[in-house]
Coordinates of C-alpha atoms in Angstrom, one line a residue:
Chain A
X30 CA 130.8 199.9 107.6
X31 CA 134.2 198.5 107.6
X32 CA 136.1 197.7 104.7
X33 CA 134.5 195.9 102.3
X34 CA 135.7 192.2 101.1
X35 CA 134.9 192.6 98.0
X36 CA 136.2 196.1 95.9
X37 CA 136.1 196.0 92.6
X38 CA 137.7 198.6 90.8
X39 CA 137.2 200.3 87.1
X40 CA 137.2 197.0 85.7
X41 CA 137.7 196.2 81.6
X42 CA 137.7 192.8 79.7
X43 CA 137.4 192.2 76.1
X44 CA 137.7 189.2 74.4
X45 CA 138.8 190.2 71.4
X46 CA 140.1 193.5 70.1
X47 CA 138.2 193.8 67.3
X48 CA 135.0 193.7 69.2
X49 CA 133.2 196.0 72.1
X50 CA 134.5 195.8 75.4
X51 CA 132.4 193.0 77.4
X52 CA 132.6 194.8 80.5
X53 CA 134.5 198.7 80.5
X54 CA 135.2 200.9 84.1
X55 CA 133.0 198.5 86.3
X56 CA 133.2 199.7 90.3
X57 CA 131.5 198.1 92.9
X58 CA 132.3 197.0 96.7
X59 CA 130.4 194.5 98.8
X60 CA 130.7 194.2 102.6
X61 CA 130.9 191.1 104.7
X62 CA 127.3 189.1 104.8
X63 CA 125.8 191.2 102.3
X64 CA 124.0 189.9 99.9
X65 CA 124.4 191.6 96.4
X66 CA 122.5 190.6 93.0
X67 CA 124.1 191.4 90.1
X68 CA 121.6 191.4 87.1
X69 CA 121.4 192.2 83.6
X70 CA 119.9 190.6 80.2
X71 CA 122.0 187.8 78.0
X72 CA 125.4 189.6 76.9
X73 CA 125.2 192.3 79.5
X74 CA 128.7 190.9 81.2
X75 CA 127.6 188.9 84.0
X76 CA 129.1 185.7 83.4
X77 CA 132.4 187.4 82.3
X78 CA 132.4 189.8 85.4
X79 CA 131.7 186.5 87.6
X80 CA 134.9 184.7 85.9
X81 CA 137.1 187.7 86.5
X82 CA 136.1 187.5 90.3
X83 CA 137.7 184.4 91.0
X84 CA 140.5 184.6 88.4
X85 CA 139.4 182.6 85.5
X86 CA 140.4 185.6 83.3
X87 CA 142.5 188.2 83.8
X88 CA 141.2 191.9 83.7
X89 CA 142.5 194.3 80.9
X90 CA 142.3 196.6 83.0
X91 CA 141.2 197.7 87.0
X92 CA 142.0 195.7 89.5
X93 CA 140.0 193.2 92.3
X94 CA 140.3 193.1 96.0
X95 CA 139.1 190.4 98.0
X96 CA 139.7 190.6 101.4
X97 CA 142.5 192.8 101.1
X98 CA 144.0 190.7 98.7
X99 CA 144.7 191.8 95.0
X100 CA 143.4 188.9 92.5
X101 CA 146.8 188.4 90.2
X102 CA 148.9 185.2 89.1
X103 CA 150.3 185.2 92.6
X104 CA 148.4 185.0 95.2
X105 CA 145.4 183.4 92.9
X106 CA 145.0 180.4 95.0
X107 CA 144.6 182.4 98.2
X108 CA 142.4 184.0 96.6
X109 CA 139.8 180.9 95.2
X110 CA 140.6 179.9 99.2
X111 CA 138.3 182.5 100.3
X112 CA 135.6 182.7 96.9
X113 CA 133.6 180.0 95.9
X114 CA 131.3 180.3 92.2
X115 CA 128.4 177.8 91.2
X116 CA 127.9 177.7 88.2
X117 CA 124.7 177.2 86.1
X118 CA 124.6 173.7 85.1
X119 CA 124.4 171.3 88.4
X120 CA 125.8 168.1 86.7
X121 CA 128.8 169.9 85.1
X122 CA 130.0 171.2 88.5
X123 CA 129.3 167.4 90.2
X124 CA 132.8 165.5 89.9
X125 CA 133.0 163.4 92.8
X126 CA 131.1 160.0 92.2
X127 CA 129.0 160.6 95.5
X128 CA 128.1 163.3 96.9
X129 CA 130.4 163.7 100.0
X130 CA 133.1 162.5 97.3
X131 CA 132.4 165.6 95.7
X132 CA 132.1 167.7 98.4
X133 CA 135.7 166.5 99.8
X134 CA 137.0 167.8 96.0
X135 CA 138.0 171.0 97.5
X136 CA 139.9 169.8 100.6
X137 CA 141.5 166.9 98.8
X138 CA 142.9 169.8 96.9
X139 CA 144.8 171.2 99.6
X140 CA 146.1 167.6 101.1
X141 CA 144.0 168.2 104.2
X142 CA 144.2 164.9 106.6
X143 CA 141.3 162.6 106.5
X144 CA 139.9 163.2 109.7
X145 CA 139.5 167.3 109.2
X146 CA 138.1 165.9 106.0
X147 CA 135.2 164.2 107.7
X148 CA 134.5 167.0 110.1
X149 CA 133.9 169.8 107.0
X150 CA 132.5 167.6 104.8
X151 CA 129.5 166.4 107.8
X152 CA 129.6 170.4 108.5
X153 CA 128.9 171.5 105.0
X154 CA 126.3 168.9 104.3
X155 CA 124.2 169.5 107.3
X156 CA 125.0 173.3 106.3
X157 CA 122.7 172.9 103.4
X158 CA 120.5 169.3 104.4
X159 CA 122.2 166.6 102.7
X160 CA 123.3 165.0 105.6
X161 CA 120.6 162.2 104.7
X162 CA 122.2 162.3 101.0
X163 CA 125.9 161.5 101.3
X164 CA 126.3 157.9 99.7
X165 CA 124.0 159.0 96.9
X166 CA 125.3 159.3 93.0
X167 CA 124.3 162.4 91.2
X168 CA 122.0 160.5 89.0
X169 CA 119.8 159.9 91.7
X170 CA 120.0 163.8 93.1
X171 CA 117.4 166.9 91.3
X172 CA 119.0 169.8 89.9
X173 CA 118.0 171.9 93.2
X174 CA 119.6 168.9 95.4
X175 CA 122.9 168.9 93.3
X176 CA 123.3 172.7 93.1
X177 CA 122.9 172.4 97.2
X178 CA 126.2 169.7 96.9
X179 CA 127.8 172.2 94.8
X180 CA 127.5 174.9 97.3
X181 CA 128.0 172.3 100.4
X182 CA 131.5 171.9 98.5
X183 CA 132.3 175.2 99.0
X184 CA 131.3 175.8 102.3
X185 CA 133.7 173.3 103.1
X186 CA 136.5 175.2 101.8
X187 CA 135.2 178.2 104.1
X188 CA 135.1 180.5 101.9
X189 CA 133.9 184.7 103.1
X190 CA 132.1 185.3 99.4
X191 CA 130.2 182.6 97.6
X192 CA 129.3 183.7 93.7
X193 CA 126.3 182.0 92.1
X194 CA 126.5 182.5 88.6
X195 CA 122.9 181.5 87.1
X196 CA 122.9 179.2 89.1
X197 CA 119.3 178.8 89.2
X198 CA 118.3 178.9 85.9
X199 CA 118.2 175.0 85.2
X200 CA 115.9 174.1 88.5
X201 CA 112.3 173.4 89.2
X202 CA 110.1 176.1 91.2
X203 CA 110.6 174.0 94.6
X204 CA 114.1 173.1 93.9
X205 CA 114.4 177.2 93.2
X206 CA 112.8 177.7 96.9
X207 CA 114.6 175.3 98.7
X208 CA 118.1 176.7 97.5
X209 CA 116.9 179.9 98.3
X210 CA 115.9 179.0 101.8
X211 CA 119.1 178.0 102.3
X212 CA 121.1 180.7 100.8
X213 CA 119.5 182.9 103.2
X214 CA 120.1 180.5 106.1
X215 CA 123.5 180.8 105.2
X216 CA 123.4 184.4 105.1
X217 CA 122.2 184.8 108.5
X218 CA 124.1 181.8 110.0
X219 CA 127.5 182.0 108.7
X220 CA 127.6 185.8 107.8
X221 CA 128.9 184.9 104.5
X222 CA 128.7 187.5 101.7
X223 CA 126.5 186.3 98.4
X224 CA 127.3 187.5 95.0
X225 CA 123.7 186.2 93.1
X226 CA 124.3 186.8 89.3
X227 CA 120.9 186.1 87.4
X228 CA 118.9 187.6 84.9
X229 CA 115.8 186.6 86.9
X230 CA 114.5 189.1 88.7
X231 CA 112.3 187.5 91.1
X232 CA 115.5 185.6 92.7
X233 CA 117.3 189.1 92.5
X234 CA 114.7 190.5 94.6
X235 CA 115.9 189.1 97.9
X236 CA 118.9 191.1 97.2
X237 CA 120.0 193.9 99.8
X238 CA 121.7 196.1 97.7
X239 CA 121.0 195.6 93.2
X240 CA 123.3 196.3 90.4
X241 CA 122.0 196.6 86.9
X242 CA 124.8 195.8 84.2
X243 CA 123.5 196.7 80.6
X244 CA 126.3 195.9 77.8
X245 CA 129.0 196.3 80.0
X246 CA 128.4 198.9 82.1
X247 CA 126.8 199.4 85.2
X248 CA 123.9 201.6 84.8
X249 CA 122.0 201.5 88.2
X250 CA 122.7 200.5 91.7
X251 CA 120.9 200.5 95.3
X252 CA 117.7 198.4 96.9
X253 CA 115.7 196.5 95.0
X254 CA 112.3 198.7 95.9
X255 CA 115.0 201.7 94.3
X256 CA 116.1 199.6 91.3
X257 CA 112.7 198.6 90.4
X258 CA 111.2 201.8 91.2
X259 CA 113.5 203.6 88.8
X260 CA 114.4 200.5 86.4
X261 CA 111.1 200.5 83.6
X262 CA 113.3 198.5 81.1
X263 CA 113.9 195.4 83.0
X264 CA 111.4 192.8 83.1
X265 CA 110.5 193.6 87.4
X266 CA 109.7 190.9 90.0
X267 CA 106.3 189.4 89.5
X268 CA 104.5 191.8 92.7
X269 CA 106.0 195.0 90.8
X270 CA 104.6 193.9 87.4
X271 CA 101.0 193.8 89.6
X272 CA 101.4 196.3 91.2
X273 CA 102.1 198.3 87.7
X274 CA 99.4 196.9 86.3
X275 CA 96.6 197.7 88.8
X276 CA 98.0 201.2 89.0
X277 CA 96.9 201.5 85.3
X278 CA 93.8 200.2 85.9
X279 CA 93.4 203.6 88.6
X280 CA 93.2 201.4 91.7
X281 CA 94.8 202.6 94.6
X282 CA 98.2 201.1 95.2
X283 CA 101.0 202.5 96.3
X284 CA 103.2 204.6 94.2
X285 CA 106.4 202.8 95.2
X286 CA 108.0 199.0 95.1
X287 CA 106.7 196.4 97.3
X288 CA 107.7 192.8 98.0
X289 CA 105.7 189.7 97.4
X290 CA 104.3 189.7 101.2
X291 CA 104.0 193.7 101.5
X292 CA 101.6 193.7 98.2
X293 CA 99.7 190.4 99.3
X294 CA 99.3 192.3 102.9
X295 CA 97.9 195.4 101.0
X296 CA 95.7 193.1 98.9
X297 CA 94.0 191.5 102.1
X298 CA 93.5 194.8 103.7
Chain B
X126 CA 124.0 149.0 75.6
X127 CA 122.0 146.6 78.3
X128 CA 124.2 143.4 76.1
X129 CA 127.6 144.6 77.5
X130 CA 127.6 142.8 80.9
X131 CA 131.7 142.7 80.9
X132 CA 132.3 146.1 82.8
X133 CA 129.1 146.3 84.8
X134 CA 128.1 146.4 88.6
X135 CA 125.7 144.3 90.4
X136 CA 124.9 146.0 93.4
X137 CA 124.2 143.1 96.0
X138 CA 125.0 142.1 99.5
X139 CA 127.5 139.0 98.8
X140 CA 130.7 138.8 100.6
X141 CA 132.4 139.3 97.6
X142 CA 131.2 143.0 97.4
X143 CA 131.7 143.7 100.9
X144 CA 135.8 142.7 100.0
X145 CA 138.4 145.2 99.7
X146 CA 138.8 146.1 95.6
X147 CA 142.7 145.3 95.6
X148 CA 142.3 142.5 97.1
X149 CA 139.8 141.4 94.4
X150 CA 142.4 142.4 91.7
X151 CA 145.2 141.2 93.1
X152 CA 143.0 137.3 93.0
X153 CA 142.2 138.6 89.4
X154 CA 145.9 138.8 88.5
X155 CA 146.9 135.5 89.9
X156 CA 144.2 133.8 88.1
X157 CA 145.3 135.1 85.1
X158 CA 148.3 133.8 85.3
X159 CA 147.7 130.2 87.2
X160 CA 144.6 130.1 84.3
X161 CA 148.1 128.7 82.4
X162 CA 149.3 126.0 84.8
X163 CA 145.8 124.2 84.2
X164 CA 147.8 121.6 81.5
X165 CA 145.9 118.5 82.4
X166 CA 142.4 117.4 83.1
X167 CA 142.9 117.3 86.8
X168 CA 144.3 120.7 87.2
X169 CA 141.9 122.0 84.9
X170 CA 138.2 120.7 86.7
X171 CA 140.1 122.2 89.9
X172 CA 140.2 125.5 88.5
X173 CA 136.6 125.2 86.7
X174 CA 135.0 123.7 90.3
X175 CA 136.8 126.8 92.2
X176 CA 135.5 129.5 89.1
X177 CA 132.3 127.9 89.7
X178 CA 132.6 128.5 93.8
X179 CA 133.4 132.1 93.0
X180 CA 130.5 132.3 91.0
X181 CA 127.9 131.2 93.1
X182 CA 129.5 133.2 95.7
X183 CA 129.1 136.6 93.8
X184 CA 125.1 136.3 94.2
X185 CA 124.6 136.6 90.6
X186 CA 122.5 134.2 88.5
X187 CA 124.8 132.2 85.8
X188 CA 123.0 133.6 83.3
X189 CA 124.1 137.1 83.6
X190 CA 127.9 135.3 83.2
X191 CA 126.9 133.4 80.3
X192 CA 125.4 136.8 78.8
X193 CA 129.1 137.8 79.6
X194 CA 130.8 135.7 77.2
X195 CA 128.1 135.8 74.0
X196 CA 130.1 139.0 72.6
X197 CA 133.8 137.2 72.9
X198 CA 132.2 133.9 71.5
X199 CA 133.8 134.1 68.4
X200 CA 137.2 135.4 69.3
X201 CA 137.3 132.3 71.1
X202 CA 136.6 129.8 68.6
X203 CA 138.8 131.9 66.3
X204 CA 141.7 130.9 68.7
X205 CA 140.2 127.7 69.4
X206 CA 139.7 126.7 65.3
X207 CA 143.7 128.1 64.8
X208 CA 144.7 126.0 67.5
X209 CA 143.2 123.1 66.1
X210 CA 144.1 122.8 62.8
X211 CA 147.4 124.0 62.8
X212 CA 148.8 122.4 66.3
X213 CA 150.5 119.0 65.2
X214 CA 151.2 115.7 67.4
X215 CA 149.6 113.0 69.0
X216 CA 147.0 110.3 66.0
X217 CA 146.8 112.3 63.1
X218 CA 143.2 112.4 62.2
X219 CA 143.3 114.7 58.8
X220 CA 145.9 116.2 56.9
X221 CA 145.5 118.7 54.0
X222 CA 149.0 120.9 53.2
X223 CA 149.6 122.6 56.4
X224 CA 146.4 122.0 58.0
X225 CA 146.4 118.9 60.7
X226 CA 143.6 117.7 62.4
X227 CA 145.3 115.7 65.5
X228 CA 144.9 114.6 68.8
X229 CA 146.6 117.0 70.5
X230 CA 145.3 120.1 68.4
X231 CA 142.0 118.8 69.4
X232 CA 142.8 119.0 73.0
X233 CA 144.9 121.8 73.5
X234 CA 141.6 123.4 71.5
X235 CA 139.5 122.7 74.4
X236 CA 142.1 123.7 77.1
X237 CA 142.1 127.0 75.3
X238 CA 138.4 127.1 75.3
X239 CA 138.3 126.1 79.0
X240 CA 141.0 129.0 79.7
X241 CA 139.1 131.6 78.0
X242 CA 135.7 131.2 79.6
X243 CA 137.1 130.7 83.0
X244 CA 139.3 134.2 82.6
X245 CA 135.8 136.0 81.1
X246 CA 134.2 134.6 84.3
X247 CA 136.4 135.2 87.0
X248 CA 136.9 138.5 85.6
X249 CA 133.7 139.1 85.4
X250 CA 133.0 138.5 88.8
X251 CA 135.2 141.0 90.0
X252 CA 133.6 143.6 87.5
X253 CA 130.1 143.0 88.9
X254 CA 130.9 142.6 92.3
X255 CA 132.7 145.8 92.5
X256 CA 132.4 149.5 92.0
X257 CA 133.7 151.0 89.3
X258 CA 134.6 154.0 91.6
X259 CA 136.1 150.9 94.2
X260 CA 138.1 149.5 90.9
X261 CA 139.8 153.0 90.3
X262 CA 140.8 153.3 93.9
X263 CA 142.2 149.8 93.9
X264 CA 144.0 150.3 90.5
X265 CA 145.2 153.7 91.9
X266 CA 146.9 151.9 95.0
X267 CA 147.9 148.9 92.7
X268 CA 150.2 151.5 90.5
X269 CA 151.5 153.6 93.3
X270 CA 154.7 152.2 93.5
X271 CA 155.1 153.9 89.7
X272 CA 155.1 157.1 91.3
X273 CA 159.1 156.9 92.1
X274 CA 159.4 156.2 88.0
X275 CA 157.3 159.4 87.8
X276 CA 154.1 158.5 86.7
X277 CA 151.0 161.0 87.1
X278 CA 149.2 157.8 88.7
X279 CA 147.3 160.5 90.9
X280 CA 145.7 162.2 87.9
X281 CA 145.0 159.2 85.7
X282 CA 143.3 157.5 88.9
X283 CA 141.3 161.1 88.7
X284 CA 140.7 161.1 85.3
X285 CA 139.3 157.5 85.0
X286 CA 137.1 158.2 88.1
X287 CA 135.9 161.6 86.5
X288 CA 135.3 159.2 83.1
X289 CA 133.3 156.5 85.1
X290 CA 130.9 159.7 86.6
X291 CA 130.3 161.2 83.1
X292 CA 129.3 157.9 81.4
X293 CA 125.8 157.8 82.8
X294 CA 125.5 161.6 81.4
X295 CA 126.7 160.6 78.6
X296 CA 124.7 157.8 77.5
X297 CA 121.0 160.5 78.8
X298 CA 122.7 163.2 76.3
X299 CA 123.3 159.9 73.4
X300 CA 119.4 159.1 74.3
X301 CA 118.1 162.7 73.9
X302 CA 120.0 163.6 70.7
X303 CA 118.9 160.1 69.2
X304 CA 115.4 161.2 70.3
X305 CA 115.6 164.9 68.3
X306 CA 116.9 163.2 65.7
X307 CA 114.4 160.9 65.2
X308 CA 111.6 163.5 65.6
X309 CA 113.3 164.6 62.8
X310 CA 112.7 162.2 60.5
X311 CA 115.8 159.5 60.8
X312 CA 115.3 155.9 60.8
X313 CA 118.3 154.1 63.1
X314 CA 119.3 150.7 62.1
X315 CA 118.0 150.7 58.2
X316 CA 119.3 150.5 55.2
X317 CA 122.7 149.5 53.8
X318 CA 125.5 149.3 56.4
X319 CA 127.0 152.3 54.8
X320 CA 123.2 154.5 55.1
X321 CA 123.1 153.1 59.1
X322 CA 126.7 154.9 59.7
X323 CA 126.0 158.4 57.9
X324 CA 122.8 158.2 60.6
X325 CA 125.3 158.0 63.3
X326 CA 127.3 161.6 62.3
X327 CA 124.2 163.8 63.2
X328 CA 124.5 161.7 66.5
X329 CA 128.1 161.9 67.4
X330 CA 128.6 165.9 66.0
X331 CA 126.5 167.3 68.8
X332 CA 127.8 165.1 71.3
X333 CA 131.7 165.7 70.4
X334 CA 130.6 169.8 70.9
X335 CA 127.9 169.3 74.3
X336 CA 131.6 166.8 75.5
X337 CA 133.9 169.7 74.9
X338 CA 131.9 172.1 76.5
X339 CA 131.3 170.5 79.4
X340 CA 134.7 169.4 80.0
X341 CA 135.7 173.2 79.7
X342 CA 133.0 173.9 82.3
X343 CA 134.3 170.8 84.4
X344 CA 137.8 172.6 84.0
X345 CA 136.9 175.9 85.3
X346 CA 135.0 173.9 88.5
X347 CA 138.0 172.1 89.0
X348 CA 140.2 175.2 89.1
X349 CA 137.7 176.9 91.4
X350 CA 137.7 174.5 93.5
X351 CA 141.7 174.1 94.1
X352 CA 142.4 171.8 91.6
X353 CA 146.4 171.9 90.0
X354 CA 147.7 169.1 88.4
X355 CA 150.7 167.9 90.4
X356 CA 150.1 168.7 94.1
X357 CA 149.9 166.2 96.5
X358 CA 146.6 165.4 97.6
X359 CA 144.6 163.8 99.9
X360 CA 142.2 160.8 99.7
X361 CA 138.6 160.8 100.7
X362 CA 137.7 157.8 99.6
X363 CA 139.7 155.1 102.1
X364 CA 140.1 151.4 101.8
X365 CA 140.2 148.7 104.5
X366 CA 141.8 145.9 104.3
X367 CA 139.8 142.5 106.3
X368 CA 140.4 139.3 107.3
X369 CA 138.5 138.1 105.1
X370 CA 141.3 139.8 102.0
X371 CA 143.8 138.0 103.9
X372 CA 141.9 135.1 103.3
X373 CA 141.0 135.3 99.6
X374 CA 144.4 135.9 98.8
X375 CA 145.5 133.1 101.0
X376 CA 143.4 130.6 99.4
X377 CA 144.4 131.9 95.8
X378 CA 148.1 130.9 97.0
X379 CA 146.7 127.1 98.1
X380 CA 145.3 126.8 94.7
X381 CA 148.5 127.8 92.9
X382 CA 150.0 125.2 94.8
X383 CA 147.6 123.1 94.2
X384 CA 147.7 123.1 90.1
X385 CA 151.8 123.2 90.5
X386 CA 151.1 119.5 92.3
X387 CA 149.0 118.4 90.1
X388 CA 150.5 119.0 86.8

């Protein structure tokens, strides 16, 4: 492995002194095209971690690499140049009035020429299948179909690491699959590097590599078959929690984790 | 909400929404102004015949525009009445202190009347033949030349086009909060004047806070995203200009000329 684009190192925030530190000594790396879920319940730092990753606060302490590059005042807008974050509601991220408007937001920013414009925007939005969506206003667009905008915007910035910061929470089951589908399209495509922050386990579960954050800290790390296997406290992915339960009722199963397709294979046997 | 037609777009496939927006404000300009020259009964049936050509161009039935006027209705005769009884000159019909009823009150009453509607008409064509979105864009290019005087005409042509995107979220969030609060028990639109507006805290409080916390999420997209306030940047959105904007403007001009002749 070489180095990785994403090294995060001892990282502290508080908001306020008088109360506990939202997220003390946090370490982690992540390596190009990996795919990394961050997880944890309500107040366990996610959202806090997420905002320090692309500068929207400034760490107490530790510091952040991305690509080489430390996140400070400085070089902050190289940095957002190469990190994208979705957030979790899909009509507070929408701000163009259409949705290629939107997704041209980004390179507007940097004063890029029209006809580059044209050629990213077209790019990103077959990237995720909106091409067939472009003149459409958000009101006419599901949650699932605007989160895909959101991301199409920044794809178009290029970016190496895209952060999704709950950003499934507010969809529908097949709005939920279809993003999903084409995160990992993505993934394999463009070899970018996804940062999936989510207190949902089943989403986490496509994850290569897990990190548990509980009130701050990290308190586990590594596949999600290892997470799950060790993890009893968090609420597992829907084929662990059957997979728990038919062990207590002595069947047969497996003693370790399996995915949805590896328990429905053992199931059918 | 649905009585407000000033401000609203008619999607439709009329040539007057397929024109370029500054051309369609620059037209709305001059009208305002030549709306002035229209003095006499000649000049004045010009400009109501060529409001009326306008009209029927737009695609829209007449009574969408008549809708259009209902909420100014009484401004108007407001200005109307003033003019009437205190203009002087002309066959003095009625005279009461410094009230006069006269001929050329009573006239100049209905030229003001005829101004009026004609400006809430024309204007309104231009609302409901264009996009909002197409309005900002041509108001951006319209103010550009302020720029040298140092005016953030970039970011207010952003901020009115972020406005215009929130306004249909806004109104779903008005609907829902109305809706909770009338599962809770509140009657809208009973009761004394004063009991109707204390219903209308519970409904503005929670959509003051959901307002402020989505404009701090909107911040942190924008920021994300690139976003900082005095940069140059670039436009998606592009305008083009047709022969057809030449045109319009062109035929503003002959009318102009033609009210100067005929006054």
């Amino acid at each position: 492995m070489g180095t990785p684009i994403l090294q995060v190192e001892n990282l502290s925030f508080q908001y306020d002194k008088r109360t506990a530190h939202t997220l003390s000594n946090v370490s982690f790396t992540a390596q190009q095209g990996e795919w990394l879920g961050i997880v944890g319940n309500n107040g366990s730092g996610k959202s806090t971690l997420a905002k320090l990753l692309v500068g929207l606060l400034q760490p107490e302490e530790g510091q952040i690499h991305i690509n080489g590059m430390k996140v400070n005042q400085e070089n902050i807008w190289k940095v957002r140049s190469k990190i994208g974050l979705v957030f979790q509601n899909p009509d507070n991220q929408f701000i163009g009035t259409t949705v290629e408007d939107d997704v041209a937001f980004g390179l507007e920013n940097l004063n890029m020429p029209y006809e580059d414009m044209k050629a990213r925007v077209d790019e990103a939005l077959s990237l995720v299948g909106m091409t067939d969506f472009r003149y459409y206003d958000p009101s006419n667009l599901s949650g699932g179909q605007k989160q895909r905008v959101a991301i199409a915007g920044i794809l178009a910035l290029k970016p190496s690491i895209l952060i999704l910061d709950e950003a499934f929470v507010m969809l529908d089951p097949k709005s939920r699959r279809e993003l999903l589908a084409t995160l990992k399209k993505l993934k394999q495509d463009e070899n970018i590097t996804i940062i999936s922050i989510t207190h949902d386990m089943n989403e986490a579960v496509d994850a290569d590599r897990i990190i548990v954050l509980k009130a701050g800290k990290i308190v586990n790390s590594g596949t999600p078959s290892e997470v799950f296997h060790e993890e009893q406290e968090l609420e597992p992915p829907f084929a662990e929690q059957l997979r728990r339960l038919l062990q207590e009722r002595n069947a047969k199963v497996p003693p370790e984790f399996m995915t949805e397709q590896e328990l429905v294979r053992w199931l059918c046997k | 909400m649905n009585k407000l037609i000033l401000g609203r777009y008619f999607p439709g496939e009329s040539v007057l929404h397929y024109m370029d927006p500054r051309a369609k404000l620059l037209a709305g300009f001059i009208f305002i102004f030549i709306v002035f020259l229209a003095s006499n009964w000649q000049t004045l049936a010009l400009l109501t015949s060529f409001t009326f050509f306008v009209m029927c161009l737009s695609g829209v039935s007449f009574k969408v525009y008549l809708r259009g006027v209902r909420p100014l209705i009484w401004l108007i005769l407001f200005t109307v009445f003033l003019q009437v009884l205190f203009r002087s000159g002309g066959t003095v019909y009625f005279d009461w202190g410094p009230i006069t009823i006269s001929h050329n009150g009573i006239i100049n009453g209905v030229y003001i009347f005829f101004r009026f509607v004609l400006i809430i008409f024309f204007t309104t064509v231009i609302t409901l033949t264009t996009k909002p979105i197409e309005l900002t864009d041509g108001i951006y290019f319209l103010l550009s030349p302020l720029e040298k005087l140092k005016v953030p005409v970039d970011e207010i042509a952003l901020m009115l086009s972020i406005s215009l995107r929130f306004i249909p979220n806004l109104l779903d969030e008005t609907q829902k909060v109305m809706d909770a609060q009338r599962a809770r028990g509140t009657e809208f639109g009973e009761g004394s004047l004063l009991k109707q507006m204390k219903t209308l805290v519970p409904i503005f409080l929670p959509l003051y806070e959901s307002s402020l916390n989505r404009a701090e999420d909107m911040a942190n997209v924008m920021e994300v995203r690139g976003y900082q306030s005095g940069l140059t940047r670039s436009n998606f959105r592009r305008l083009t200009w047709h022969t057809k904007d030449t045109l319009a403007l062109v035929t503003m001009a002959l009318l102009t000329l033609g009210l100067l002749l005929l006054q």
